[in-house]
XYZ file of N, CA and C in Angstrom:
801
model
N 101.400 151.927 52.008
C 102.470 151.494 51.102
C 102.833 152.650 50.164
N 104.138 152.887 49.986
C 104.571 153.970 49.116
C 105.693 153.509 48.199
N 105.982 154.322 47.185
C 106.878 153.949 46.091
C 107.916 155.032 45.860
N 109.131 154.607 45.545
C 110.167 155.533 45.095
C 110.825 154.948 43.847
N 110.995 155.782 42.842
C 111.664 155.378 41.609
C 113.157 155.668 41.757
N 113.973 154.673 41.456
C 115.422 154.789 41.584
C 116.034 154.895 40.196
N 116.578 156.060 39.873
C 117.164 156.299 38.554
C 118.688 156.245 38.650
N 119.301 155.444 37.787
C 120.754 155.422 37.652
C 121.118 156.167 36.372
N 121.993 157.156 36.485
C 122.360 157.967 35.323
C 123.766 158.527 35.513
N 124.219 159.279 34.531
C 125.559 159.855 34.582
C 125.541 161.301 34.105
N 126.385 162.105 34.731
C 126.703 163.467 34.275
C 125.466 164.350 34.093
N 124.572 164.301 35.066
C 123.402 165.169 35.060
C 123.728 166.476 35.794
N 123.302 167.591 35.246
C 123.534 168.887 35.877
C 122.381 169.340 36.760
N 121.220 168.705 36.581
C 120.046 169.075 37.361
C 119.114 167.871 37.413
N 117.889 168.080 37.881
C 116.940 166.969 38.024
C 115.906 166.959 36.902
N 116.224 167.567 35.771
C 115.278 167.629 34.655
C 114.943 166.254 34.096
N 115.776 165.247 34.385
C 115.483 163.886 33.925
C 114.158 163.389 34.490
N 113.738 163.916 35.621
C 112.473 163.493 36.230
C 111.303 163.901 35.354
N 111.308 165.144 34.916
C 110.243 165.621 34.028
C 110.315 164.933 32.673
N 111.521 164.760 32.160
C 111.703 164.071 30.886
C 111.143 162.654 30.932
N 111.290 161.997 32.070
C 110.806 160.622 32.224
C 109.324 160.549 32.574
N 108.703 161.714 32.766
C 107.272 161.817 33.101
C 106.962 161.163 34.447
N 107.865 161.318 35.386
C 107.666 160.776 36.724
C 106.935 161.798 37.581
N 105.921 161.348 38.291
C 105.104 162.249 39.098
C 105.191 161.944 40.584
N 105.741 160.807 40.943
C 105.896 160.444 42.349
C 107.317 160.670 42.827
N 107.643 160.129 43.991
C 108.965 160.332 44.590
C 110.057 159.671 43.755
N 111.199 160.344 43.681
C 112.310 159.894 42.836
C 113.627 160.056 43.591
N 114.487 159.055 43.471
C 115.856 159.142 43.966
C 116.794 158.908 42.785
N 117.641 159.889 42.493
C 118.578 159.820 41.376
C 119.975 159.575 41.928
N 120.658 158.578 41.382
C 122.090 158.427 41.650
C 122.809 158.836 40.368
N 123.553 159.933 40.475
C 124.180 160.575 39.332
C 125.698 160.376 39.425
N 126.228 159.474 38.609
C 127.673 159.247 38.600
C 128.329 160.330 37.735
N 129.174 161.129 38.387
C 129.740 162.308 37.711
C 131.119 162.608 38.292
N 131.519 163.860 38.289
C 132.866 164.233 38.725
C 132.887 164.884 40.111
N 131.775 164.827 40.827
C 131.734 165.467 42.144
C 130.863 164.667 43.098
N 130.988 164.986 44.372
C 130.213 164.330 45.421
C 129.316 165.372 46.087
N 128.008 165.208 45.966
C 127.094 166.111 46.667
C 125.699 165.503 46.653
N 124.820 166.034 47.483
C 123.428 165.595 47.516
C 122.527 166.821 47.446
N 121.333 166.626 46.922
C 120.356 167.710 46.885
C 118.951 167.128 46.983
N 118.030 167.947 47.455
C 116.625 167.531 47.570
C 115.744 168.703 47.179
N 114.767 168.431 46.307
C 113.808 169.462 45.913
C 112.400 168.878 45.999
N 111.442 169.739 46.195
C 110.038 169.343 46.230
C 109.280 170.066 45.131
N 108.444 169.319 44.422
C 107.547 169.903 43.435
C 106.131 169.482 43.829
N 105.441 170.402 44.501
C 104.143 170.086 45.100
C 104.327 168.930 46.078
N 103.735 167.762 45.817
C 103.858 166.627 46.728
C 104.935 165.635 46.297
N 105.716 165.990 45.295
C 106.744 165.094 44.766
C 108.110 165.414 45.371
N 108.723 164.413 46.003
C 110.066 164.591 46.542
C 111.091 164.050 45.542
N 112.080 164.881 45.219
C 113.139 164.479 44.297
C 114.473 164.651 45.017
N 115.223 163.568 45.100
C 116.553 163.621 45.693
C 117.582 163.206 44.641
N 118.759 163.811 44.690
C 119.841 163.408 43.796
C 121.131 163.270 44.580
N 121.726 162.096 44.461
C 123.036 161.832 45.040
C 124.042 161.823 43.898
N 124.945 162.772 43.901
C 126.013 162.798 42.904
C 127.236 162.126 43.509
N 127.869 161.239 42.739
C 128.974 160.438 43.252
C 130.028 160.225 42.178
N 131.258 160.073 42.607
C 132.347 159.767 41.669
C 132.518 158.258 41.493
N 131.761 157.472 42.239
C 131.810 156.019 42.091
C 131.283 155.629 40.711
N 131.776 154.547 40.166
C 131.377 154.100 38.837
C 130.817 152.680 38.882
N 130.041 152.353 37.846
C 129.462 151.020 37.722
C 127.972 151.035 38.010
N 127.204 150.416 37.120
C 125.747 150.429 37.279
C 125.302 149.693 38.537
N 125.928 148.565 38.833
C 125.537 147.826 40.042
C 125.796 148.661 41.291
N 126.921 149.371 41.339
C 127.194 150.247 42.481
C 126.146 151.344 42.594
N 125.714 151.878 41.447
C 124.680 152.909 41.444
C 123.369 152.359 41.998
N 122.967 151.181 41.531
C 121.733 150.572 42.025
C 121.810 150.345 43.534
N 122.935 149.815 43.989
C 123.070 149.504 45.414
C 123.019 150.760 46.274
N 123.663 151.816 45.822
C 123.618 153.078 46.555
C 122.179 153.577 46.672
N 121.423 153.445 45.582
C 120.030 153.901 45.584
C 119.169 153.065 46.527
N 119.355 151.755 46.518
C 118.566 150.880 47.397
C 118.827 151.237 48.856
N 120.093 151.426 49.208
C 120.427 151.769 50.593
C 119.880 153.139 50.988
N 119.889 154.095 50.064
C 119.468 155.455 50.387
C 117.951 155.632 50.384
N 117.241 154.731 49.751
C 115.778 154.853 49.696
C 115.177 154.650 51.084
N 114.006 155.230 51.287
C 113.294 155.040 52.548
C 111.826 154.713 52.305
N 111.521 154.176 51.134
C 110.153 153.832 50.783
C 109.948 152.308 50.811
N 108.683 151.884 50.812
C 108.359 150.462 50.885
C 108.717 149.732 49.600
N 108.335 150.340 48.471
C 108.540 149.722 47.160
C 109.524 150.569 46.369
N 110.500 149.906 45.748
C 111.457 150.581 44.874
C 111.255 150.102 43.446
N 111.286 151.029 42.516
C 111.214 150.710 41.087
C 112.512 151.133 40.433
N 113.193 150.204 39.778
C 114.427 150.530 39.073
C 114.102 151.239 37.767
N 114.918 152.208 37.423
C 114.656 153.011 36.235
C 115.968 153.375 35.564
N 116.014 153.248 34.246
C 117.140 153.741 33.470
C 116.848 155.179 33.046
N 117.825 155.808 32.406
C 117.647 157.208 32.015
C 117.004 157.370 30.644
N 116.455 156.276 30.107
C 115.845 156.349 28.775
C 114.427 155.794 28.773
N 113.700 155.997 29.867
C 112.314 155.552 29.969
C 111.374 156.747 30.061
N 110.174 156.562 29.505
C 109.087 157.520 29.664
C 107.903 156.776 30.262
N 107.390 157.255 31.391
C 106.421 156.496 32.169
C 104.987 156.876 31.831
N 104.114 155.905 31.972
C 102.683 156.138 31.781
C 102.150 156.946 32.962
N 101.037 157.598 32.752
C 100.507 158.502 33.773
C 100.058 157.770 35.033
N 99.751 156.482 34.899
C 99.241 155.727 36.048
C 100.243 154.709 36.588
N 101.535 154.901 36.302
C 102.529 153.891 36.684
C 102.514 153.606 38.191
N 102.376 154.672 38.998
C 102.421 154.489 40.449
C 101.220 153.688 40.937
N 100.054 154.004 40.406
C 98.845 153.276 40.789
C 98.940 151.807 40.386
N 99.422 151.538 39.169
C 99.545 150.156 38.681
C 100.478 149.348 39.576
N 101.614 149.925 39.929
C 102.606 149.202 40.720
C 102.094 148.922 42.127
N 101.598 149.936 42.804
C 101.130 149.746 44.174
C 99.920 148.815 44.224
N 99.016 148.935 43.257
C 97.854 148.048 43.211
C 98.277 146.598 42.989
N 99.306 146.387 42.174
C 99.786 145.035 41.910
C 100.367 144.397 43.167
N 101.109 145.168 43.953
C 101.641 144.623 45.204
C 100.539 144.356 46.219
N 99.480 145.171 46.192
C 98.347 144.915 47.081
C 97.619 143.636 46.685
N 97.512 143.397 45.382
C 96.821 142.196 44.898
C 97.678 140.937 45.016
N 98.995 141.120 45.106
C 99.912 139.988 45.251
C 100.706 140.187 46.545
N 100.064 139.991 47.690
C 100.727 140.306 48.964
C 101.955 139.453 49.256
N 102.084 138.298 48.588
C 103.263 137.459 48.809
C 104.402 137.781 47.845
N 104.175 138.719 46.922
C 105.204 139.073 45.943
C 106.278 139.938 46.589
N 107.519 139.523 46.425
C 108.648 140.344 46.855
C 109.143 141.229 45.711
N 109.018 140.716 44.485
C 109.444 141.437 43.284
C 108.372 141.256 42.222
N 108.041 142.322 41.516
C 107.124 142.228 40.378
C 107.792 142.865 39.168
N 107.794 142.133 38.080
C 108.279 142.658 36.798
C 107.078 143.080 35.965
N 107.156 144.259 35.371
C 106.062 144.799 34.575
C 106.464 144.870 33.106
N 105.457 145.018 32.264
C 105.727 145.182 30.835
C 106.206 146.607 30.566
N 107.130 146.746 29.624
C 107.615 148.036 29.165
C 107.536 148.050 27.646
N 106.872 149.034 27.084
C 106.762 149.136 25.633
C 108.155 149.245 25.002
N 108.310 148.631 23.832
C 109.575 148.570 23.085
C 110.582 147.609 23.697
N 110.159 146.854 24.697
C 110.970 145.776 25.242
C 110.222 144.477 24.991
N 110.837 143.580 24.221
C 110.204 142.296 23.923
C 110.388 141.380 25.124
N 109.312 141.144 25.850
C 109.345 140.238 26.996
C 108.709 138.921 26.582
N 109.494 137.861 26.648
C 109.007 136.575 26.167
C 108.186 135.832 27.216
N 107.683 136.572 28.197
C 106.671 136.055 29.119
C 105.375 136.760 28.745
N 104.374 136.010 28.388
C 103.179 136.607 27.773
C 101.989 136.727 28.709
N 102.047 136.118 29.877
C 100.884 136.141 30.760
C 101.344 136.336 32.195
N 100.406 136.708 33.047
C 100.720 136.863 34.463
C 101.131 135.518 35.045
N 102.218 135.496 35.791
C 102.699 134.217 36.322
C 103.727 134.451 37.413
N 103.997 133.386 38.147
C 105.138 133.335 39.064
C 106.386 133.054 38.222
N 107.439 133.788 38.458
C 108.637 133.705 37.630
C 109.624 132.712 38.229
N 110.118 131.798 37.379
C 111.121 130.835 37.820
C 112.516 131.256 37.340
N 113.511 130.407 37.579
C 114.888 130.752 37.229
C 115.038 131.033 35.731
N 114.514 130.144 34.901
C 114.677 130.311 33.457
C 113.964 131.567 32.973
N 112.759 131.817 33.466
C 112.014 133.002 33.051
C 112.703 134.289 33.515
N 113.404 134.236 34.633
C 114.060 135.448 35.135
C 115.144 135.941 34.186
N 115.677 135.046 33.362
C 116.695 135.441 32.385
C 116.106 136.300 31.264
N 114.784 136.340 31.167
C 114.111 137.104 30.115
C 113.734 138.517 30.565
N 114.093 138.869 31.790
C 113.685 140.156 32.340
C 114.849 141.140 32.373
N 114.516 142.425 32.327
C 115.511 143.491 32.401
C 115.289 144.306 33.673
N 116.324 144.980 34.125
C 116.255 145.687 35.406
C 115.163 146.753 35.424
N 114.955 147.443 34.298
C 113.988 148.544 34.281
C 112.535 148.066 34.310
N 112.315 146.761 34.399
C 110.969 146.223 34.583
C 110.658 145.931 36.043
N 111.650 146.054 36.921
C 111.562 145.468 38.250
C 111.186 146.465 39.341
N 110.169 146.108 40.095
C 109.828 146.792 41.341
C 109.918 145.758 42.457
N 110.360 146.175 43.638
C 110.568 145.195 44.708
C 110.328 145.820 46.074
N 110.019 144.942 47.023
C 109.875 145.365 48.409
C 111.286 145.548 48.980
N 111.628 146.767 49.282
C 112.984 147.087 49.730
C 113.375 146.285 50.966
N 112.478 146.178 51.911
C 112.780 145.483 53.162
C 113.116 144.016 52.917
N 112.378 143.364 52.020
C 112.618 141.942 51.753
C 113.992 141.714 51.150
N 114.377 142.587 50.238
C 115.685 142.454 49.579
C 116.814 142.677 50.582
N 116.720 143.730 51.383
C 117.786 144.041 52.318
C 117.867 143.024 53.454
N 116.719 142.549 53.920
C 116.736 141.565 55.004
C 117.425 140.269 54.593
N 117.394 139.954 53.301
C 118.046 138.748 52.797
C 119.458 139.025 52.295
N 119.935 140.246 52.485
C 121.299 140.579 52.106
C 121.560 140.531 50.612
N 120.546 140.860 49.813
C 120.679 140.769 48.352
C 120.853 142.164 47.762
N 121.917 142.315 46.970
C 122.152 143.548 46.244
C 122.673 143.201 44.853
N 122.956 144.194 44.050
C 123.492 143.954 42.715
C 124.998 143.704 42.816
N 125.468 142.712 42.089
C 126.867 142.312 42.160
C 127.720 143.272 41.333
N 128.619 144.039 41.952
C 129.375 145.056 41.204
C 130.415 144.500 40.249
N 130.655 143.198 40.276
C 131.652 142.639 39.359
C 131.101 142.470 37.947
N 129.768 142.592 37.780
C 129.152 142.539 36.460
C 128.219 143.739 36.301
N 127.813 143.979 35.057
C 126.974 145.130 34.750
C 127.760 146.221 34.064
N 127.068 147.174 33.486
C 127.709 148.281 32.775
C 128.736 148.967 33.662
N 129.906 149.227 33.093
C 130.979 149.873 33.841
C 131.906 148.929 34.552
N 131.573 147.630 34.578
C 132.411 146.659 35.278
C 133.514 146.080 34.391
N 133.330 146.202 33.059
C 134.255 145.575 32.133
C 133.922 144.136 31.836
N 132.861 143.620 32.463
C 132.470 142.219 32.263
C 131.128 142.063 31.566
N 130.619 143.115 30.962
C 129.350 143.008 30.253
C 128.164 143.103 31.196
N 126.998 142.758 30.656
C 125.747 142.908 31.396
C 125.426 141.637 32.178
N 124.251 141.619 32.777
C 123.783 140.433 33.494
C 123.553 140.659 34.966
N 123.751 141.910 35.449
C 123.609 142.163 36.876
C 122.185 141.922 37.366
N 121.180 142.210 36.518
C 119.810 141.984 36.953
C 119.484 140.496 37.022
N 120.078 139.690 36.125
C 119.851 138.249 36.166
C 120.479 137.626 37.410
N 121.664 138.081 37.771
C 122.306 137.605 39.005
C 121.481 138.017 40.218
N 120.980 139.238 40.211
C 120.135 139.732 41.294
C 118.897 138.851 41.451
N 118.232 138.549 40.339
C 117.015 137.731 40.397
C 117.325 136.290 40.803
N 118.426 135.739 40.299
C 118.838 134.389 40.722
C 119.077 134.360 42.228
N 119.774 135.376 42.744
C 120.035 135.422 44.180
C 118.737 135.517 44.975
N 117.783 136.293 44.470
C 116.481 136.402 45.135
C 115.761 135.061 45.169
N 115.741 134.369 44.041
C 115.065 133.074 43.976
C 115.757 132.046 44.870
N 117.069 132.072 44.917
C 117.806 131.134 45.781
C 117.490 131.365 47.252
N 117.209 132.616 47.613
C 116.876 132.942 49.008
C 115.392 132.742 49.307
N 114.619 132.307 48.306
C 113.212 132.017 48.531
C 112.270 133.178 48.295
N 112.758 134.289 47.760
C 111.871 135.404 47.457
C 110.987 135.053 46.263
N 109.798 135.638 46.225
C 108.828 135.324 45.185
C 108.767 136.450 44.157
N 108.890 136.054 42.895
C 108.900 137.001 41.784
C 107.692 136.725 40.890
N 107.001 137.778 40.485
C 105.856 137.652 39.592
C 106.057 138.556 38.375
N 105.416 138.169 37.292
C 105.331 139.041 36.119
C 103.891 139.484 35.954
N 103.678 140.785 35.789
C 102.352 141.360 35.553
C 102.392 142.038 34.185
N 101.624 141.556 33.221
C 101.721 142.068 31.845
C 100.973 143.380 31.617
N 101.254 144.358 32.463
C 100.668 145.691 32.329
C 101.820 146.670 32.124
N 101.697 147.517 31.113
C 102.787 148.441 30.786
C 102.835 149.605 31.778
N 104.042 149.925 32.219
C 104.230 151.076 33.113
C 105.075 152.161 32.455
N 105.727 151.840 31.324
C 106.628 152.814 30.704
C 106.907 152.413 29.263
N 107.598 153.302 28.583
C 108.066 153.054 27.224
C 109.572 153.287 27.194
N 110.286 152.361 26.604
C 111.740 152.462 26.525
C 112.130 153.232 25.273
N 112.962 154.254 25.451
C 113.437 155.051 24.325
C 114.721 154.442 23.765
N 114.928 154.600 22.468
C 116.120 154.057 21.818
C 117.242 155.094 21.902
N 118.034 154.996 22.984
C 119.091 155.981 23.195
C 120.483 155.367 23.147
N 120.588 154.138 22.688
C 121.898 153.491 22.619
C 122.260 152.842 23.940
N 123.357 152.131 23.952
C 123.787 151.389 25.129
C 125.212 151.774 25.490
N 125.498 151.774 26.792
C 126.856 152.078 27.233
C 127.771 150.864 27.167
N 127.166 149.658 26.996
C 128.019 148.463 27.006
C 127.889 147.632 25.741
N 126.760 147.696 25.028
C 126.564 146.846 23.858
C 127.097 147.549 22.615
N 128.094 146.931 21.990
C 128.721 147.507 20.799
C 128.632 146.564 19.604
N 127.640 145.706 19.615
C 127.448 144.797 18.498
C 127.753 143.361 18.869
N 127.269 142.458 18.022
C 127.473 141.028 18.245
C 128.853 140.638 17.731
N 129.861 140.790 18.571
C 131.228 140.473 18.189
C 131.799 139.440 19.161
N 133.078 139.130 19.010
C 133.725 138.136 19.865
C 133.650 138.539 21.339
N 133.856 139.812 21.622
C 133.815 140.272 23.012
C 132.441 140.058 23.626
N 131.387 140.402 22.867
C 130.031 140.233 23.382
C 129.766 138.784 23.761
N 130.084 137.859 22.856
C 129.758 136.456 23.114
C 130.648 135.861 24.205
N 131.914 136.279 24.258
C 132.790 135.797 25.327
C 132.259 136.254 26.685
N 131.890 137.534 26.792
C 131.348 138.043 28.044
C 130.022 137.379 28.389
N 129.240 137.085 27.359
C 127.968 136.399 27.609
C 128.211 135.027 28.229
N 129.173 134.297 27.682
C 129.514 133.005 28.260
C 130.044 133.129 29.670
N 130.903 134.126 29.894
C 131.509 134.308 31.216
C 130.464 134.651 32.271
N 129.552 135.579 31.955
C 128.531 135.956 32.938
C 127.547 134.817 33.170
N 127.220 134.067 32.115
C 126.310 132.929 32.278
C 126.921 131.898 33.224
N 128.205 131.610 33.057
C 128.879 130.664 33.954
C 128.894 131.199 35.381
N 129.176 132.471 35.539
C 129.246 133.069 36.864
C 127.895 133.017 37.577
N 126.832 133.234 36.832
C 125.494 133.264 37.428
C 124.944 131.868 37.674
N 125.155 130.947 36.730
C 124.439 129.678 36.746
C 125.283 128.476 37.156
N 126.610 128.571 37.034
C 127.436 127.390 37.241
C 127.699 126.682 35.919
N 128.611 125.712 35.925
C 129.126 125.127 34.688
C 128.077 124.413 33.852
N 127.446 123.374 34.387
C 126.556 122.553 33.554
C 125.331 123.332 33.068
N 124.629 124.073 33.941
C 123.508 124.871 33.428
C 123.961 125.909 32.401
N 125.158 126.474 32.585
C 125.655 127.475 31.635
C 125.916 126.854 30.273
N 126.451 125.644 30.229
C 126.683 124.968 28.953
C 125.361 124.729 28.225
N 124.342 124.276 28.970
C 123.035 124.023 28.361
C 122.392 125.323 27.889
N 122.416 126.342 28.745
C 121.789 127.610 28.372
C 122.565 128.299 27.259
N 123.888 128.154 27.259
C 124.697 128.749 26.202
C 124.299 128.223 24.833
N 124.089 126.901 24.735
C 123.641 126.317 23.473
C 122.269 126.811 23.068
N 121.360 126.883 24.030
C 120.020 127.392 23.756
C 120.074 128.838 23.279
N 120.862 129.661 23.945
C 120.967 131.077 23.610
C 121.482 131.268 22.185
N 122.499 130.517 21.818
C 123.084 130.642 20.482
C 122.065 130.346 19.391
N 121.231 129.344 19.614
C 120.219 128.984 18.611
C 119.053 129.970 18.627
N 118.616 130.359 19.837
C 117.448 131.243 19.951
C 117.732 132.634 19.398
N 118.966 133.100 19.495
C 119.323 134.454 19.078
C 119.995 134.496 17.705
N 120.018 133.379 16.998
C 120.783 133.306 15.754
C 120.357 134.363 14.732
N 119.063 134.631 14.662
C 118.578 135.605 13.678
C 119.084 137.014 13.974
N 119.441 137.289 15.227
C 119.909 138.622 15.604
C 121.369 138.853 15.226
N 122.184 137.787 15.285
C 123.611 137.984 15.059
C 124.136 137.347 13.778
N 123.274 136.700 13.003
C 123.754 135.949 11.847
C 124.456 136.815 10.804
N 124.138 138.102 10.767
C 124.810 138.987 9.813
C 126.141 139.512 10.337
N 126.413 139.258 11.606
C 127.651 139.734 12.217
C 128.666 138.616 12.444
N 128.153 137.437 12.799
C 129.039 136.306 13.106
C 128.369 135.015 12.691
N 129.182 134.011 12.410
C 128.636 132.683 12.142
C 128.243 132.028 13.463
N 127.395 131.029 13.373
C 127.006 130.280 14.565
C 128.229 129.695 15.256
N 129.146 129.138 14.464
C 130.320 128.486 15.045
C 131.260 129.504 15.668
N 131.376 130.674 15.054
C 132.212 131.718 15.649
C 131.656 132.200 16.975
N 130.336 132.407 17.018
C 129.690 132.831 18.259
C 129.800 131.746 19.327
N 129.590 130.492 18.905
C 129.657 129.377 19.856
C 131.052 129.255 20.456
N 132.073 129.436 19.628
C 133.436 129.356 20.135
C 133.697 130.384 21.221
N 133.211 131.612 21.002
C 133.419 132.667 21.991
C 132.610 132.415 23.264
N 131.347 131.996 23.112
C 130.505 131.720 24.280
C 131.115 130.621 25.145
N 131.511 129.524 24.520
C 131.995 128.396 25.315
C 133.396 128.648 25.867
N 134.187 129.498 25.222
C 135.458 129.907 25.825
C 135.199 130.689 27.105
N 134.194 131.579 27.055
C 133.844 132.332 28.257
C 133.348 131.433 29.375
N 132.561 130.423 29.016
C 132.032 129.506 30.027
C 133.150 128.675 30.645
N 133.989 128.105 29.827
C 135.029 127.209 30.327
C 136.099 127.974 31.106
N 136.511 129.129 30.603
C 137.590 129.871 31.273
C 137.140 130.500 32.588
N 135.849 130.811 32.711
C 135.262 131.292 33.959
C 136.029 132.488 34.549
N 136.275 133.533 33.765
C 137.144 134.625 34.229
C 136.557 135.454 35.360
N 135.235 135.590 35.427
C 134.644 136.453 36.452
C 134.789 135.835 37.836
N 134.584 134.535 37.931
C 134.766 133.868 39.225
C 136.211 133.966 39.679
N 137.148 133.807 38.745
C 138.564 133.927 39.102
C 138.883 135.353 39.546
N 138.312 136.323 38.841
C 138.516 137.725 39.215
C 137.985 138.001 40.613
N 136.827 137.447 40.929
C 136.241 137.678 42.248
C 137.063 137.016 43.341
N 137.556 135.800 43.091
C 138.387 135.125 44.082
C 139.672 135.915 44.357
N 140.265 136.467 43.306
C 141.482 137.254 43.475
C 141.208 138.528 44.274
N 140.070 139.171 43.982
C 139.711 140.387 44.723
C 139.477 140.091 46.194
N 138.821 138.964 46.480
C 138.561 138.594 47.871
C 139.844 138.227 48.589
N 140.791 137.610 47.859
C 142.061 137.228 48.480
C 142.902 138.454 48.832
N 142.715 139.554 48.094
C 143.484 140.773 48.329
C 142.946 141.609 49.470
N 141.749 141.288 49.946
C 141.149 142.094 51.019
C 141.843 141.831 52.368
């Protein structure tokens, strides 16, 4: 069993992000920039590949990396992580100990994960996970035709949520997801390409993506829960009623599903 780390990034001139991230095993970088090219370098036993592409969107970047990988286990990585020295051993050992696991989410320092113990992850718990925690068996994901949905995620114009849709799709297809509370990396505070504060746009997009991922009735229930659970985070930016109005407008109007239907009709 072997592992490849899949990094999604933008405008990189070289592969120095690998050293910056403290990665010691095989790495595949998808670099969204102004040119199309590929390169491969070796550092002792470490293979580093970089695909530079003019394509945009985080989900498209993830999908390109999954297709281009040739390893058993893939670990998703953002460009603002620093990895522990034993990350590869921890990940591979966890898959050996959980032979039925298709996906394992790990702890990352500076990321508050509201799952506190090792467990099998259900639909509700999957909403608490982020993409940079996820390692998965590449073959299982591809055999079930599951990839990241390019209509959501950074660069799509529809906000975040691509990892939640990915995990929902995995669970619907019967794949097994586990959480292992062992840290593999530390998340650096480098800002976000899509989050610009708790404003009307944020909450509207949150409602829209929740409806797209979960459907109407579950989205209404989860939307109410989210507004109350996150109130302390946004109370200085918006009132509860203002946030609720934006969330439920996004849920009811369902713009992402309409956008997808229109795109499919144009094909």
